[in-house]
């Protein structure tokens, strides 16, 4: 329903902006809001009584520990970005509303996992020393840089749907891809 969404079918630049909002803007802002306590206070008590023991179960603790470990978080976010930008998968999401929603859910979910070690919302504890955060963030840029370089320097349109899209404001499909 956002203005960005109206242009994602026409300009790859807006599609990529939408992906960035889902992975790099919304998750850290939500995590900085420390959502766990308001969520727990907003849920019915009978639900909290069920969730409490479930989240304290050793298996759930282990899964949570693995999922929020910086190495797993970084690999999950990088793999998600690269996989969904593989042209056949990208085109699938572009032409199917359901797959586009799944793509966005993947971006948002791995965005939360990626930002968890950086923001460390309550009740999490630091897994690595704080000095490693800039290194973590730098390493995260490498897969995105490779994808960006490929899109910017490729001499053909990578995603066929954008080759057929109408020209907006005189931007050619290849120019749009370079900018995206």
Coordinates of N, CA, C and O in Angstrom, one line a residue:
X1 N 0.8 -1.2 0.0 CA 0.0 0.0 0.0 C 0.8 1.3 0.0 O 0.3 2.4 0.0
X2 N 2.2 1.1 0.0 CA 3.0 2.4 0.1 C 3.2 2.9 -1.3 O 3.0 2.2 -2.3
X3 N 3.6 4.2 -1.4 CA 3.9 4.8 -2.7 C 5.0 4.0 -3.4 O 5.1 3.9 -4.7
X4 N 6.0 3.5 -2.7 CA 7.1 2.7 -3.3 C 6.5 1.5 -4.0 O 6.9 1.2 -5.1
X5 N 5.5 0.8 -3.4 CA 4.9 -0.4 -4.0 C 4.3 -0.1 -5.4 O 4.3 -1.0 -6.2
X6 N 3.8 1.1 -5.6 CA 3.2 1.4 -6.9 C 4.2 1.4 -8.0 O 3.8 1.2 -9.2
X7 N 5.4 1.7 -7.7 CA 6.4 1.8 -8.7 C 7.3 0.5 -8.9 O 8.2 0.5 -9.8
X8 N 7.2 -0.5 -8.0 CA 8.1 -1.6 -8.1 C 7.9 -2.4 -9.4 O 8.9 -3.1 -9.8
X9 N 6.8 -2.4 -10.0 CA 6.6 -3.1 -11.2 C 7.2 -2.4 -12.4 O 7.4 -3.0 -13.5
X10 N 7.4 -1.1 -12.3 CA 7.9 -0.3 -13.4 C 9.4 0.0 -13.3 O 10.1 0.0 -14.3
X11 N 9.9 0.2 -12.1 CA 11.3 0.6 -12.0 C 12.0 -0.4 -11.0 O 11.6 -0.5 -9.8
X12 N 13.1 -1.0 -11.4 CA 13.9 -1.8 -10.6 C 14.5 -1.1 -9.4 O 14.6 -1.6 -8.3
X13 N 14.7 0.2 -9.6 CA 15.3 1.1 -8.5 C 14.3 1.1 -7.3 O 14.8 0.9 -6.2
X14 N 13.0 1.2 -7.6 CA 12.1 1.2 -6.5 C 11.9 -0.2 -5.9 O 11.7 -0.3 -4.7
X15 N 12.0 -1.2 -6.7 CA 12.0 -2.6 -6.2 C 13.1 -2.8 -5.2 O 12.9 -3.4 -4.1
X16 N 14.3 -2.4 -5.6 CA 15.5 -2.6 -4.7 C 15.3 -1.7 -3.4 O 15.7 -2.1 -2.4
X17 N 14.8 -0.5 -3.6 CA 14.5 0.4 -2.4 C 13.6 -0.3 -1.4 O 13.8 -0.3 -0.2
X18 N 12.6 -1.0 -2.0 CA 11.6 -1.7 -1.2 C 12.4 -2.9 -0.4 O 12.1 -3.1 0.8
X19 N 13.3 -3.6 -1.1 CA 14.0 -4.6 -0.4 C 14.9 -4.0 0.7 O 15.0 -4.6 1.8
X20 N 15.5 -2.9 0.4 CA 16.4 -2.3 1.4 C 15.6 -1.9 2.7 O 16.0 -2.0 3.8
X21 N 14.4 -1.3 2.4 CA 13.5 -1.0 3.6 C 13.2 -2.2 4.4 O 13.2 -2.1 5.7
X22 N 12.9 -3.3 3.8 CA 12.5 -4.5 4.5 C 13.7 -5.2 5.2 O 13.5 -5.8 6.2
X23 N 14.9 -5.0 4.7 CA 16.1 -5.7 5.3 C 16.9 -4.8 6.2 O 17.5 -5.3 7.2
X24 N 17.0 -3.5 5.8 CA 18.0 -2.7 6.5 C 17.4 -1.5 7.3 O 18.2 -0.9 8.1
X25 N 16.2 -1.2 7.1 CA 15.6 -0.1 7.8 C 14.6 -0.6 8.9 O 14.7 -0.3 10.1
X26 N 13.6 -1.3 8.5 CA 12.5 -1.8 9.4 C 13.0 -2.6 10.5 O 12.7 -2.4 11.7
X27 N 13.8 -3.7 10.2 CA 14.2 -4.6 11.4 C 15.0 -3.9 12.5 O 14.7 -4.1 13.6
X28 N 16.1 -3.1 12.2 CA 16.8 -2.5 13.3 C 15.9 -1.5 14.1 O 16.0 -1.4 15.3
X29 N 15.0 -0.8 13.4 CA 14.2 0.2 14.1 C 13.2 -0.6 15.0 O 13.0 -0.1 16.1
X30 N 12.6 -1.7 14.5 CA 11.7 -2.4 15.3 C 12.5 -3.0 16.5 O 12.0 -3.0 17.7
X31 N 13.7 -3.6 16.3 CA 14.4 -4.2 17.4 C 14.9 -3.1 18.4 O 14.9 -3.4 19.6
X32 N 15.2 -1.9 17.9 CA 15.6 -0.8 18.8 C 14.4 -0.4 19.7 O 14.6 0.1 20.8
X33 N 13.2 -0.7 19.2 CA 12.0 -0.4 20.0 C 11.8 -1.4 21.2 O 10.8 -1.3 21.9
X34 N 12.7 -2.4 21.3 CA 12.5 -3.4 22.4 C 11.1 -4.0 22.4 O 10.4 -3.8 23.4
X35 N 10.7 -4.7 21.3 CA 9.3 -5.1 21.2 C 8.9 -6.3 22.1 O 7.7 -6.5 22.2
X36 N 9.8 -6.9 22.8 CA 9.4 -8.1 23.5 C 8.5 -7.8 24.7 O 7.4 -8.5 24.8
X37 N 8.8 -6.8 25.5 CA 8.0 -6.5 26.6 C 6.6 -6.0 26.2 O 5.6 -6.5 26.7
X38 N 6.5 -5.1 25.3 CA 5.1 -4.7 24.9 C 4.3 -5.8 24.3 O 3.1 -5.9 24.5
X39 N 5.0 -6.7 23.5 CA 4.3 -7.8 22.9 C 3.8 -8.7 24.0 O 2.6 -9.2 24.0
X40 N 4.7 -9.0 25.0 CA 4.2 -9.9 26.1 C 3.1 -9.3 26.9 O 2.2 -10.0 27.3
X41 N 3.1 -8.0 27.1 CA 2.1 -7.4 27.9 C 0.8 -7.2 27.1 O -0.3 -7.1 27.7
X42 N 0.9 -7.2 25.8 CA -0.3 -7.1 24.9 C -1.0 -8.4 24.6 O -2.1 -8.3 24.2
X43 N -0.3 -9.5 24.8 CA -0.9 -10.8 24.5 C -1.8 -11.2 25.7 O -1.5 -10.8 26.8
X44 N -2.8 -12.0 25.4 CA -3.6 -12.5 26.5 C -2.8 -13.4 27.5 O -1.8 -14.1 27.0
X45 N -3.1 -13.3 28.7 CA -2.2 -14.0 29.7 C -2.2 -15.5 29.5 O -1.1 -16.2 29.7
X46 N -3.2 -16.1 28.9 CA -3.2 -17.6 28.7 C -2.2 -17.9 27.6 O -1.5 -18.9 27.6
X47 N -2.0 -17.0 26.6 CA -1.0 -17.2 25.6 C 0.4 -17.0 26.2 O 1.3 -17.8 25.9
X48 N 0.6 -16.0 27.0 CA 1.9 -15.8 27.7 C 2.3 -17.0 28.6 O 3.4 -17.4 28.6
X49 N 1.3 -17.6 29.2 CA 1.6 -18.8 30.1 C 2.0 -20.0 29.3 O 2.8 -20.8 29.7
X50 N 1.6 -20.1 28.0 CA 2.0 -21.1 27.1 C 3.4 -20.8 26.5 O 4.2 -21.7 26.4
X51 N 3.5 -19.6 26.1 CA 4.8 -19.2 25.4 C 6.0 -19.2 26.4 O 7.1 -19.5 26.0
X52 N 5.8 -18.8 27.6 CA 6.9 -18.7 28.6 C 7.6 -20.0 28.7 O 8.8 -20.1 28.4
X53 N 7.0 -21.1 29.1 CA 7.7 -22.4 29.1 C 8.2 -22.9 27.8 O 9.3 -23.5 27.7
X54 N 7.5 -22.6 26.7 CA 7.9 -22.9 25.4 C 9.3 -22.3 25.1 O 10.2 -22.9 24.6
X55 N 9.4 -21.0 25.3 CA 10.6 -20.3 25.1 C 11.8 -20.6 26.0 O 12.9 -20.4 25.7
X56 N 11.4 -21.1 27.2 CA 12.5 -21.6 28.1 C 12.9 -23.0 27.9 O 13.9 -23.4 28.5
X57 N 12.2 -23.7 27.1 CA 12.6 -25.1 26.8 C 14.0 -25.1 26.1 O 14.3 -24.3 25.3
X58 N 14.8 -26.1 26.6 CA 16.2 -26.2 26.0 C 16.3 -26.2 24.5 O 17.1 -25.6 23.9
X59 N 15.3 -26.9 23.8 CA 15.4 -27.0 22.4 C 15.1 -25.6 21.8 O 15.8 -25.2 20.8
X60 N 14.1 -24.9 22.3 CA 13.8 -23.5 21.8 C 15.0 -22.6 22.1 O 15.4 -21.7 21.3
X61 N 15.7 -22.7 23.3 CA 16.8 -21.9 23.6 C 18.0 -22.2 22.6 O 18.6 -21.3 22.1
X62 N 18.1 -23.5 22.3 CA 19.2 -23.8 21.3 C 18.9 -23.3 19.9 O 19.8 -22.7 19.3
X63 N 17.7 -23.4 19.4 CA 17.3 -22.9 18.1 C 17.5 -21.3 18.1 O 18.0 -20.8 17.2
X64 N 17.0 -20.7 19.2 CA 17.2 -19.2 19.3 C 18.7 -18.8 19.3 O 19.1 -17.9 18.7
X65 N 19.5 -19.6 20.0 CA 20.9 -19.3 20.1 C 21.6 -19.5 18.7 O 22.4 -18.6 18.3
X66 N 21.2 -20.5 18.0 CA 21.8 -20.7 16.7 C 21.3 -19.6 15.7 O 22.1 -19.1 14.9
X67 N 20.0 -19.4 15.7 CA 19.5 -18.4 14.7 C 20.0 -17.0 14.9 O 20.1 -16.2 14.0
X68 N 20.3 -16.6 16.2 CA 20.8 -15.3 16.4 C 22.3 -15.2 16.5 O 22.9 -14.1 16.8
X69 N 23.0 -16.3 16.3 CA 24.5 -16.3 16.3 C 24.9 -15.4 15.1 O 24.4 -15.6 14.0
X70 N 25.9 -14.6 15.3 CA 26.3 -13.7 14.2 C 26.7 -14.4 12.9 O 26.4 -13.9 11.8
X71 N 27.4 -15.5 13.0 CA 27.8 -16.2 11.8 C 26.5 -16.7 11.0 O 26.4 -16.5 9.8
X72 N 25.6 -17.3 11.8 CA 24.4 -17.8 11.1 C 23.6 -16.6 10.6 O 23.0 -16.7 9.4
X73 N 23.4 -15.6 11.3 CA 22.7 -14.4 10.9 C 23.2 -13.8 9.6 O 22.5 -13.5 8.7
X74 N 24.5 -13.7 9.6 CA 25.2 -13.1 8.4 C 25.0 -14.0 7.2 O 24.6 -13.5 6.1
X75 N 25.2 -15.3 7.4 CA 25.0 -16.2 6.2 C 23.6 -16.3 5.8 O 23.3 -16.4 4.6
X76 N 22.6 -16.3 6.7 CA 21.2 -16.4 6.3 C 20.8 -15.1 5.5 O 20.1 -15.3 4.5
X77 N 21.2 -14.0 6.0 CA 20.8 -12.7 5.3 C 21.5 -12.7 3.9 O 20.8 -12.3 2.9
X78 N 22.8 -13.0 3.8 CA 23.5 -13.0 2.6 C 22.9 -14.0 1.6 O 22.7 -13.7 0.4
X79 N 22.6 -15.2 2.0 CA 22.0 -16.2 1.2 C 20.6 -15.8 0.7 O 20.3 -16.0 -0.5
X80 N 19.9 -15.2 1.5 CA 18.5 -14.7 1.1 C 18.6 -13.7 0.0 O 17.9 -13.7 -1.0
X81 N 19.5 -12.7 0.2 CA 19.6 -11.7 -0.8 C 20.1 -12.3 -2.1 O 19.5 -11.9 -3.2
X82 N 21.1 -13.1 -2.1 CA 21.6 -13.7 -3.3 C 20.6 -14.6 -4.0 O 20.4 -14.5 -5.2
X83 N 19.9 -15.4 -3.2 CA 18.9 -16.3 -3.8 C 17.8 -15.6 -4.4 O 17.4 -15.9 -5.6
X84 N 17.2 -14.6 -3.8 CA 16.0 -13.9 -4.3 C 16.4 -13.0 -5.5 O 15.5 -12.6 -6.2
X85 N 17.6 -12.7 -5.7 CA 18.0 -11.9 -6.8 C 18.5 -12.7 -8.0 O 19.0 -12.2 -9.0
X86 N 18.5 -14.0 -7.8 CA 18.7 -14.9 -8.9 C 17.6 -14.7 -9.9 O 16.4 -14.8 -9.5
X87 N 17.9 -14.4 -11.2 CA 16.8 -14.0 -12.1 C 15.6 -14.8 -12.2 O 14.5 -14.3 -12.1
X88 N 15.6 -16.2 -12.2 CA 14.3 -16.9 -12.3 C 13.5 -16.7 -11.0 O 12.3 -16.6 -11.1
X89 N 14.1 -16.7 -9.8 CA 13.4 -16.5 -8.6 C 12.9 -15.1 -8.5 O 11.7 -14.8 -8.0
X90 N 13.7 -14.1 -8.9 CA 13.2 -12.7 -8.9 C 12.0 -12.5 -9.8 O 11.0 -11.9 -9.4
X91 N 12.1 -13.1 -11.0 CA 10.9 -13.0 -11.9 C 9.7 -13.7 -11.4 O 8.6 -13.2 -11.5
X92 N 9.9 -14.9 -10.7 CA 8.8 -15.6 -10.1 C 8.1 -14.6 -9.1 O 6.8 -14.5 -9.1
X93 N 8.9 -14.0 -8.2 CA 8.3 -13.1 -7.2 C 7.6 -11.9 -7.9 O 6.6 -11.3 -7.4
X94 N 8.2 -11.4 -9.0 CA 7.6 -10.3 -9.7 C 6.3 -10.5 -10.3 O 5.4 -9.7 -10.4
X95 N 6.1 -11.8 -10.7 CA 4.8 -12.1 -11.4 C 3.8 -12.9 -10.6 O 2.7 -13.1 -11.0
X96 N 4.1 -13.1 -9.3 CA 3.2 -13.8 -8.4 C 3.1 -13.1 -7.1 O 4.1 -12.9 -6.4
X97 N 1.9 -12.6 -6.8 CA 1.7 -11.9 -5.6 C 2.1 -12.7 -4.4 O 2.7 -12.2 -3.4
X98 N 1.7 -14.0 -4.4 CA 2.0 -14.9 -3.3 C 3.5 -15.0 -3.1 O 4.1 -14.9 -2.0
X99 N 4.3 -15.3 -4.2 CA 5.7 -15.4 -4.1 C 6.4 -14.1 -3.7 O 7.4 -14.1 -3.0
X100 N 5.8 -13.0 -4.1 CA 6.3 -11.7 -3.7 C 6.2 -11.5 -2.2 O 7.1 -11.0 -1.5
X101 N 5.1 -11.9 -1.6 CA 4.9 -11.9 -0.2 C 5.9 -12.8 0.5 O 6.4 -12.4 1.6
X102 N 6.1 -14.0 0.0 CA 7.1 -14.9 0.6 C 8.5 -14.3 0.5 O 9.2 -14.3 1.5
X103 N 8.8 -13.7 -0.6 CA 10.1 -13.0 -0.7 C 10.3 -11.9 0.3 O 11.3 -11.8 1.0
X104 N 9.2 -11.1 0.5 CA 9.3 -10.0 1.5 C 9.4 -10.6 2.9 O 10.1 -10.0 3.8
X105 N 8.7 -11.7 3.2 CA 8.8 -12.3 4.5 C 10.2 -12.8 4.8 O 10.7 -12.7 5.9
X106 N 10.8 -13.4 3.7 CA 12.2 -13.8 3.9 C 13.1 -12.7 4.2 O 14.0 -12.8 5.0
X107 N 12.9 -11.6 3.4 CA 13.8 -10.4 3.7 C 13.6 -9.8 5.1 O 14.6 -9.5 5.7
X108 N 12.4 -9.7 5.5 CA 12.1 -9.2 6.8 C 12.6 -10.1 7.9 O 13.3 -9.7 8.9
X109 N 12.4 -11.4 7.8 CA 12.8 -12.4 8.8 C 14.4 -12.4 8.9 O 14.9 -12.3 10.0
X110 N 15.0 -12.5 7.8 CA 16.5 -12.5 7.8 C 17.0 -11.1 8.2 O 18.1 -11.1 8.8
X111 N 16.3 -10.1 7.9 CA 16.7 -8.8 8.4 C 16.7 -8.7 9.9 O 17.6 -8.2 10.5
X112 N 15.7 -9.3 10.5 CA 15.6 -9.4 12.0 C 16.8 -10.2 12.5 O 17.5 -9.8 13.5
X113 N 17.1 -11.4 11.9 CA 18.2 -12.2 12.3 C 19.5 -11.4 12.1 O 20.4 -11.5 13.0
X114 N 19.7 -10.8 11.0 CA 20.9 -10.1 10.7 C 21.2 -9.0 11.8 O 22.3 -8.8 12.3
X115 N 20.1 -8.2 12.1 CA 20.3 -7.0 13.0 C 20.3 -7.4 14.5 O 20.8 -6.6 15.3
X116 N 19.9 -8.6 14.8 CA 19.8 -9.0 16.2 C 21.2 -8.9 16.9 O 21.3 -8.3 18.0
X117 N 22.3 -9.4 16.3 CA 23.6 -9.3 17.0 C 24.1 -7.8 17.1 O 24.9 -7.5 18.0
X118 N 23.6 -7.0 16.2 CA 24.0 -5.6 16.3 C 23.2 -4.8 17.3 O 23.8 -4.1 18.2
X119 N 21.9 -4.9 17.3 CA 21.1 -4.2 18.2 C 21.0 -4.8 19.6 O 21.0 -4.1 20.6
X120 N 21.0 -6.1 19.6 CA 21.0 -6.9 20.9 C 19.8 -6.5 21.7 O 20.0 -6.0 22.9
X121 N 18.6 -6.7 21.3 CA 17.4 -6.3 22.1 C 17.3 -7.1 23.3 O 17.7 -8.3 23.3
X122 N 16.7 -6.6 24.3 CA 16.4 -7.3 25.5 C 15.5 -8.5 25.2 O 14.6 -8.4 24.4
X123 N 15.8 -9.6 25.7 CA 16.7 -10.1 26.7 C 18.0 -10.7 26.2 O 18.6 -11.5 26.9
X124 N 18.4 -10.4 25.0 CA 19.6 -11.1 24.5 C 20.8 -10.5 25.1 O 20.8 -9.5 25.7
X125 N 21.9 -11.3 25.0 CA 23.2 -10.9 25.6 C 24.2 -11.0 24.4 O 24.0 -11.7 23.5
X126 N 25.2 -10.2 24.6 CA 26.3 -10.2 23.5 C 26.9 -11.5 23.4 O 27.3 -12.2 24.4
X127 N 27.1 -12.0 22.1 CA 27.7 -13.2 21.8 C 29.2 -13.0 21.5 O 30.0 -14.0 21.6
X128 N 29.5 -11.9 21.0 CA 30.9 -11.5 20.6 C 31.2 -10.2 21.2 O 30.3 -9.4 21.5
X129 N 32.5 -9.8 21.2 CA 32.8 -8.5 21.7 C 32.3 -7.4 20.8 O 32.1 -7.6 19.6
X130 N 31.9 -6.3 21.4 CA 31.3 -5.2 20.7 C 32.2 -4.7 19.6 O 31.7 -4.2 18.5
X131 N 33.5 -4.8 19.7 CA 34.4 -4.3 18.7 C 34.3 -5.1 17.4 O 34.7 -4.6 16.3
X132 N 33.7 -6.3 17.4 CA 33.5 -7.1 16.2 C 32.3 -6.6 15.4 O 32.2 -7.1 14.2
X133 N 31.5 -5.8 15.9 CA 30.3 -5.3 15.2 C 30.7 -4.6 13.9 O 30.1 -4.9 12.8
X134 N 31.6 -3.7 13.8 CA 32.0 -3.1 12.5 C 32.5 -4.1 11.5 O 32.2 -4.0 10.3
X135 N 33.2 -5.1 12.0 CA 33.7 -6.2 11.1 C 32.5 -7.0 10.5 O 32.4 -7.3 9.3
X136 N 31.6 -7.3 11.4 CA 30.3 -8.0 11.0 C 29.6 -7.2 9.9 O 29.2 -7.7 8.9
X137 N 29.4 -5.9 10.2 CA 28.7 -5.1 9.2 C 29.5 -4.9 7.9 O 28.9 -4.9 6.8
X138 N 30.8 -4.8 8.0 CA 31.6 -4.8 6.8 C 31.5 -6.1 5.9 O 31.2 -6.0 4.7
X139 N 31.5 -7.2 6.6 CA 31.4 -8.5 5.9 C 30.1 -8.6 5.2 O 29.9 -9.2 4.2
X140 N 29.0 -8.0 5.9 CA 27.7 -8.1 5.3 C 27.6 -7.3 4.0 O 26.7 -7.6 3.2
X141 N 28.4 -6.3 3.8 CA 28.4 -5.5 2.6 C 28.9 -6.3 1.4 O 28.5 -6.0 0.2
X142 N 29.7 -7.3 1.5 CA 30.4 -7.9 0.4 C 29.4 -8.6 -0.5 O 29.5 -8.4 -1.8
X143 N 28.5 -9.5 -0.1 CA 27.6 -10.1 -1.1 C 26.7 -9.0 -1.8 O 26.5 -9.1 -3.0
X144 N 26.3 -8.0 -1.0 CA 25.5 -7.0 -1.6 C 26.3 -6.2 -2.6 O 25.8 -5.7 -3.7
X145 N 27.6 -5.9 -2.3 CA 28.4 -5.2 -3.3 C 28.6 -6.0 -4.6 O 28.6 -5.5 -5.6
X146 N 28.8 -7.3 -4.4 CA 28.9 -8.2 -5.6 C 27.6 -8.1 -6.5 O 27.7 -8.0 -7.7
X147 N 26.5 -8.2 -5.8 CA 25.2 -8.1 -6.6 C 25.1 -6.7 -7.2 O 24.7 -6.6 -8.4
X148 N 25.4 -5.7 -6.5 CA 25.3 -4.3 -7.0 C 26.3 -4.1 -8.2 O 25.9 -3.5 -9.2
X149 N 27.5 -4.6 -8.1 CA 28.4 -4.5 -9.2 C 27.9 -5.2 -10.4 O 28.0 -4.7 -11.5
X150 N 27.4 -6.4 -10.2 CA 26.9 -7.2 -11.3 C 25.8 -6.4 -12.0 O 25.8 -6.3 -13.3
X151 N 24.8 -5.9 -11.3 CA 23.7 -5.1 -11.9 C 24.2 -3.9 -12.5 O 23.7 -3.5 -13.6
X152 N 25.2 -3.2 -11.9 CA 25.6 -1.9 -12.4 C 26.5 -2.1 -13.7 O 26.4 -1.2 -14.6
X153 N 27.3 -3.1 -13.8 CA 28.2 -3.2 -14.9 C 27.8 -4.2 -15.9 O 28.5 -4.4 -16.9
X154 N 26.6 -4.9 -15.7 CA 26.2 -5.8 -16.7 C 25.7 -5.1 -18.0 O 25.0 -4.0 -17.8
X155 N 26.0 -5.5 -19.1 CA 25.7 -4.8 -20.4 C 24.3 -5.3 -20.9 O 24.0 -4.9 -22.1
X156 N 23.5 -6.0 -20.2 CA 22.2 -6.5 -20.6 C 21.3 -6.4 -19.4 O 21.7 -6.3 -18.3
X157 N 20.0 -6.4 -19.7 CA 19.0 -6.4 -18.6 C 19.0 -7.7 -18.0 O 18.8 -8.8 -18.7
X158 N 19.2 -7.8 -16.7 CA 19.2 -9.0 -15.9 C 17.8 -9.6 -15.7 O 17.6 -10.8 -15.8
X159 N 16.9 -8.7 -15.4 CA 15.5 -9.2 -15.2 C 14.6 -8.8 -16.3 O 14.3 -7.6 -16.5
X160 N 14.2 -9.7 -17.2 CA 13.5 -9.5 -18.4 C 12.2 -8.6 -18.2 O 11.9 -7.8 -19.1
X161 N 11.5 -8.7 -17.1 CA 10.3 -7.9 -16.9 C 10.6 -6.4 -17.0 O 9.7 -5.7 -17.4
X162 N 11.7 -6.0 -16.5 CA 12.0 -4.6 -16.6 C 12.4 -4.1 -17.9 O 12.4 -2.9 -18.2
X163 N 12.8 -5.0 -18.8 CA 13.1 -4.6 -20.2 C 11.9 -4.2 -20.9 O 11.9 -3.3 -21.8
X164 N 10.8 -4.8 -20.6 CA 9.5 -4.5 -21.2 C 8.7 -3.4 -20.5 O 7.7 -3.0 -20.9
X165 N 9.2 -3.0 -19.3 CA 8.4 -2.0 -18.5 C 8.5 -0.6 -19.2 O 9.4 -0.3 -20.0
X166 N 7.4 0.1 -19.0 CA 7.4 1.5 -19.7 C 8.5 2.4 -19.1 O 8.9 2.3 -18.0
X167 N 9.0 3.2 -20.0 CA 10.1 4.2 -19.5 C 9.4 5.2 -18.7 O 8.4 5.9 -19.1
X168 N 9.9 5.5 -17.5 CA 9.4 6.5 -16.6 C 10.5 7.6 -16.6 O 11.7 7.3 -16.3
X169 N 10.0 8.8 -16.8 CA 10.9 10.0 -16.7 C 12.2 9.8 -17.6 O 13.2 10.3 -17.2
X170 N 12.0 9.2 -18.7 CA 13.1 9.0 -19.6 C 14.2 8.1 -19.2 O 15.3 8.1 -19.8
X171 N 14.0 7.3 -18.2 CA 15.0 6.4 -17.7 C 14.9 5.1 -18.5 O 13.9 4.5 -18.6
X172 N 16.0 4.7 -19.1 CA 16.1 3.4 -19.9 C 16.1 2.3 -18.9 O 16.6 2.4 -17.8
X173 N 15.7 1.1 -19.3 CA 15.7 -0.1 -18.4 C 17.2 -0.4 -18.0 O 17.4 -0.7 -16.8
X174 N 18.2 -0.2 -18.8 CA 19.5 -0.5 -18.4 C 20.0 0.6 -17.4 O 20.7 0.3 -16.5
X175 N 19.6 1.8 -17.7 CA 20.0 2.9 -16.7 C 19.3 2.7 -15.4 O 19.9 2.9 -14.3
X176 N 18.1 2.2 -15.4 CA 17.4 1.9 -14.1 C 18.1 0.8 -13.4 O 18.3 0.9 -12.2
X177 N 18.5 -0.2 -14.1 CA 19.3 -1.3 -13.5 C 20.6 -0.9 -12.9 O 20.9 -1.2 -11.8
X178 N 21.3 0.0 -13.6 CA 22.5 0.5 -13.1 C 22.3 1.3 -11.8 O 23.0 1.2 -10.8
X179 N 21.2 2.1 -11.8 CA 20.9 2.9 -10.6 C 20.5 2.1 -9.5 O 20.8 2.3 -8.3
X180 N 19.7 1.0 -9.8 CA 19.2 0.1 -8.7 C 20.4 -0.5 -8.0 O 20.4 -0.7 -6.8

